[in-house]
Coordinates of C-alpha atoms in Angstrom, one line a residue:
Chain H
E223 CA 71.6 -54.6 3.5
A224 CA 71.2 -58.3 2.6
Q225 CA 74.6 -59.6 1.8
V226 CA 77.2 -62.3 1.9
T227 CA 80.5 -61.1 3.5
Q228 CA 83.8 -62.8 2.8
N229 CA 87.1 -62.0 4.4
P230 CA 89.8 -61.4 3.5
R231 CA 89.4 -60.1 -0.1
Y232 CA 93.1 -60.8 -0.9
L233 CA 95.5 -63.2 0.7
I234 CA 99.0 -64.2 -0.1
T235 CA 100.4 -67.1 2.0
V236 CA 103.1 -69.7 2.0
T237 CA 102.8 -73.4 1.4
G238 CA 101.7 -75.3 4.5
K239 CA 100.5 -72.4 6.6
K240 CA 96.9 -73.0 7.8
L241 CA 94.4 -70.4 6.9
T242 CA 90.7 -69.7 7.2
V243 CA 88.5 -67.7 4.9
T244 CA 85.4 -66.5 6.6
C245 CA 81.9 -66.2 5.2
S246 CA 78.9 -64.8 6.8
Q247 CA 75.4 -64.1 5.5
N248 CA 72.6 -62.0 7.1
M249 CA 69.6 -63.3 5.1
N250 CA 68.8 -66.4 7.3
H251 CA 69.6 -68.7 4.4
E252 CA 69.7 -72.4 5.1
Y253 CA 72.0 -73.2 2.2
M254 CA 75.6 -72.1 1.9
S255 CA 78.4 -73.1 -0.5
W256 CA 82.0 -72.5 -1.5
Y257 CA 83.2 -72.4 -5.0
R258 CA 86.6 -71.8 -6.6
Q259 CA 87.0 -70.2 -9.9
D260 CA 90.0 -70.8 -12.2
P261 CA 90.6 -69.7 -15.8
G262 CA 89.2 -72.1 -18.3
L263 CA 87.5 -74.2 -15.6
G264 CA 84.7 -72.0 -14.4
L265 CA 83.1 -72.2 -11.0
R266 CA 83.6 -75.5 -9.2
Q267 CA 81.9 -76.4 -6.0
I268 CA 84.1 -77.3 -3.1
Y269 CA 81.7 -77.9 -0.2
Y270 CA 78.1 -77.1 0.6
S271 CA 75.9 -77.0 3.6
M272 CA 72.2 -77.6 3.6
N273 CA 71.8 -76.3 7.2
V274 CA 73.5 -76.1 10.6
E275 CA 75.8 -79.1 11.2
V276 CA 75.0 -80.5 7.8
T277 CA 77.9 -80.3 5.2
D278 CA 78.8 -82.3 2.2
K279 CA 81.5 -82.5 -0.5
G280 CA 81.2 -80.8 -3.8
D281 CA 83.2 -81.6 -6.9
V282 CA 86.6 -80.5 -5.7
P283 CA 86.8 -81.0 -1.9
E284 CA 90.4 -82.3 -1.6
G285 CA 92.6 -80.1 0.6
Y286 CA 89.6 -78.1 2.1
K287 CA 87.5 -78.3 5.3
V288 CA 84.4 -76.5 6.3
S289 CA 82.2 -76.2 9.3
R290 CA 78.6 -75.0 9.9
K291 CA 78.2 -74.4 13.6
E292 CA 75.9 -71.4 13.2
K293 CA 73.4 -70.7 10.4
R294 CA 75.0 -67.4 9.3
N295 CA 78.7 -68.6 9.2
F296 CA 80.4 -71.1 6.8
P297 CA 84.2 -70.8 7.1
L298 CA 86.5 -72.5 4.6
I299 CA 89.7 -74.0 6.1
L300 CA 92.9 -74.9 4.3
E301 CA 94.9 -77.0 6.7
S302 CA 98.0 -77.1 4.6
P303 CA 97.7 -74.9 1.5
S304 CA 99.5 -75.7 -1.6
P305 CA 100.2 -73.7 -4.8
N306 CA 97.5 -75.5 -6.7
Q307 CA 95.0 -73.9 -4.3
T308 CA 95.8 -70.5 -5.7
S309 CA 92.4 -69.4 -7.0
L310 CA 89.5 -67.0 -6.7
Y311 CA 87.1 -68.2 -4.0
F312 CA 83.4 -67.4 -3.7
C313 CA 81.0 -68.1 -0.9
A314 CA 77.4 -68.2 -1.8
S315 CA 74.1 -68.7 0.0
S316 CA 70.4 -69.2 -0.8
L317 CA 67.1 -70.1 0.6
S318 CA 66.1 -73.7 0.1
P319 CA 62.5 -73.2 -1.0
P320 CA 60.2 -76.0 -1.9
R321 CA 60.0 -76.7 -5.6
G322 CA 58.2 -73.9 -7.4
Q323 CA 57.8 -71.6 -4.5
G324 CA 59.4 -68.4 -3.5
P325 CA 61.6 -66.0 -5.4
Q326 CA 64.1 -67.8 -7.6
R327 CA 67.4 -66.0 -7.7
G328 CA 69.7 -68.9 -7.1
Y329 CA 72.6 -67.8 -5.1
T330 CA 73.7 -64.6 -3.5
F331 CA 77.5 -64.4 -3.8
G332 CA 80.2 -62.9 -1.6
S333 CA 82.7 -60.5 -3.2
G334 CA 85.3 -63.2 -3.5
T335 CA 88.7 -63.9 -2.0
R336 CA 91.7 -64.0 -4.2
L337 CA 94.2 -66.5 -2.6
T338 CA 97.8 -66.9 -3.7
V339 CA 99.8 -69.7 -2.2
V340 CA 103.6 -69.4 -2.8
Chain Y
G129 CA 76.4 -85.8 -13.1
Q130 CA 75.8 -82.8 -15.3
N131 CA 77.4 -81.4 -18.5
I132 CA 76.9 -77.8 -19.4
D133 CA 78.3 -76.3 -22.6
Q134 CA 78.6 -72.7 -23.6
P135 CA 80.8 -70.9 -26.1
T136 CA 84.1 -69.7 -24.7
E137 CA 84.1 -66.2 -26.2
M138 CA 81.8 -64.0 -28.3
T139 CA 82.2 -60.5 -29.7
A140 CA 79.6 -58.0 -30.7
T141 CA 79.2 -54.3 -31.5
E142 CA 77.6 -51.7 -29.3
G143 CA 73.9 -51.4 -30.1
A144 CA 73.7 -54.8 -31.6
I145 CA 71.9 -58.0 -30.4
V146 CA 73.8 -61.1 -29.2
Q147 CA 72.6 -64.6 -28.3
I148 CA 74.6 -66.7 -25.9
N149 CA 73.7 -70.4 -26.1
C150 CA 73.8 -73.0 -23.3
T151 CA 73.2 -76.8 -23.6
Y152 CA 73.0 -79.1 -20.7
Q153 CA 72.5 -82.7 -19.7
T154 CA 71.1 -83.5 -16.3
S155 CA 69.0 -86.3 -14.8
G156 CA 66.8 -84.1 -12.6
F157 CA 66.4 -80.7 -14.1
N158 CA 65.0 -78.1 -11.7
G159 CA 65.8 -74.7 -13.1
L160 CA 68.3 -72.8 -15.2
F161 CA 70.0 -69.6 -14.2
W162 CA 72.0 -67.0 -16.0
Y163 CA 74.5 -64.9 -14.2
Q164 CA 76.7 -61.9 -15.3
Q165 CA 80.2 -61.7 -14.0
H166 CA 82.6 -58.7 -14.5
A167 CA 86.3 -59.5 -14.2
G168 CA 87.3 -60.1 -10.6
E169 CA 83.8 -59.5 -9.3
A170 CA 81.1 -61.8 -7.9
P171 CA 78.5 -63.2 -10.3
T172 CA 75.2 -61.4 -10.2
F173 CA 71.8 -62.9 -11.0
L174 CA 70.2 -62.1 -14.4
S175 CA 67.4 -64.6 -15.1
Y176 CA 65.7 -67.9 -14.1
N177 CA 63.8 -70.4 -16.2
V178 CA 62.1 -73.5 -15.1
L179 CA 59.4 -73.9 -17.7
D180 CA 59.7 -73.8 -21.5
G181 CA 59.6 -70.4 -23.1
L182 CA 60.9 -66.9 -23.0
E183 CA 61.4 -64.7 -20.0
E184 CA 61.9 -61.1 -20.8
K185 CA 63.5 -58.6 -18.4
G186 CA 64.4 -55.3 -20.0
R187 CA 67.2 -55.6 -22.5
F188 CA 67.8 -59.2 -21.4
S189 CA 65.7 -62.2 -22.3
S190 CA 66.3 -65.9 -21.5
F191 CA 64.8 -68.9 -23.3
L192 CA 64.5 -72.5 -22.2
S193 CA 63.6 -75.8 -24.0
R194 CA 63.7 -78.6 -21.5
S195 CA 63.2 -81.3 -24.2
K196 CA 66.2 -80.1 -26.0
G197 CA 68.3 -79.3 -23.0
Y198 CA 68.9 -75.9 -24.4
S199 CA 68.8 -72.3 -23.2
Y200 CA 69.9 -69.0 -24.6
L201 CA 70.4 -65.5 -23.2
L202 CA 69.5 -62.7 -25.5
L203 CA 71.1 -59.3 -25.0
K204 CA 69.6 -56.4 -26.9
E205 CA 70.9 -52.8 -27.5
L206 CA 74.3 -53.8 -26.3
Q207 CA 76.3 -51.4 -24.2
M208 CA 80.0 -51.3 -23.5
K209 CA 79.2 -52.2 -19.8
D210 CA 77.7 -55.5 -21.0
S211 CA 81.3 -56.7 -21.7
A212 CA 81.5 -59.5 -19.1
S213 CA 81.4 -63.2 -18.6
Y214 CA 77.9 -64.8 -18.8
L215 CA 77.5 -68.0 -16.7
C216 CA 74.8 -70.6 -17.4
A217 CA 73.9 -72.7 -14.2
V218 CA 71.6 -75.6 -13.8
R219 CA 69.9 -76.8 -10.7
D220 CA 69.5 -80.5 -10.3
A221 CA 66.7 -81.8 -8.0
N222 CA 68.7 -85.0 -7.4
S223 CA 71.5 -82.9 -5.9
G224 CA 69.2 -80.8 -3.7
Y225 CA 67.1 -77.9 -4.6
S226 CA 69.8 -75.3 -4.1
T227 CA 72.9 -76.9 -5.6
L228 CA 73.9 -75.2 -8.8
T229 CA 76.3 -76.5 -11.4
F230 CA 77.9 -73.8 -13.6
G231 CA 79.1 -73.8 -17.1
K232 CA 82.6 -72.4 -17.8
G233 CA 81.1 -69.1 -18.9
T234 CA 81.0 -67.1 -22.1
M235 CA 83.2 -64.1 -22.3
L236 CA 81.4 -61.3 -24.2
L237 CA 83.4 -58.4 -25.6
V238 CA 81.4 -55.4 -26.8
S239 CA 83.3 -53.1 -29.1
P240 CA 82.4 -49.5 -30.1

């Protein structure tokens, strides 16, 4: 089954304790992205990757790191989590088709990771 | 940058029709998407428009006017399970073909 798999689904951690949220896709997608979703603010992009070893900042990258060493994996790293990073996180992937070609479904999303930092 | 606006909340009655509007401002428009998101779950794809006009898919239709920077999602024969948040997202060619910017979402509540 084509899917994006995130782990863990739920995580409660303490301020300053490094954590990694994993994301893996089995669709051979070039493009992967991380979003956070907060009430009243919607989905905001943290980082994205156009392909292996190519990553770039989104709208809210502060406090986060990512890596793209393999095409299928795109982990999100919080080196020193703080309470303002409490949020619902989504990983997403897509093909990067040339303009006007291919099926257009935008992203396939993972099931989400609800992170609480206390 | 991009600016995407949609109403925060809407209510409707089971069996009725509802239209959710979305306006956007972007320098390199390259497609508009609608997603449905139930509480605590991942967004799921509903529709895609890149040319002006109406795209119909069962009970859901989506309309786009590029000159007006305007789209709407039309839901017919509403069912209780349609209670969800509806997200408008715009793809900007200047940001890469796959980067989507999302509106804040419209929470739709369908009542009996």
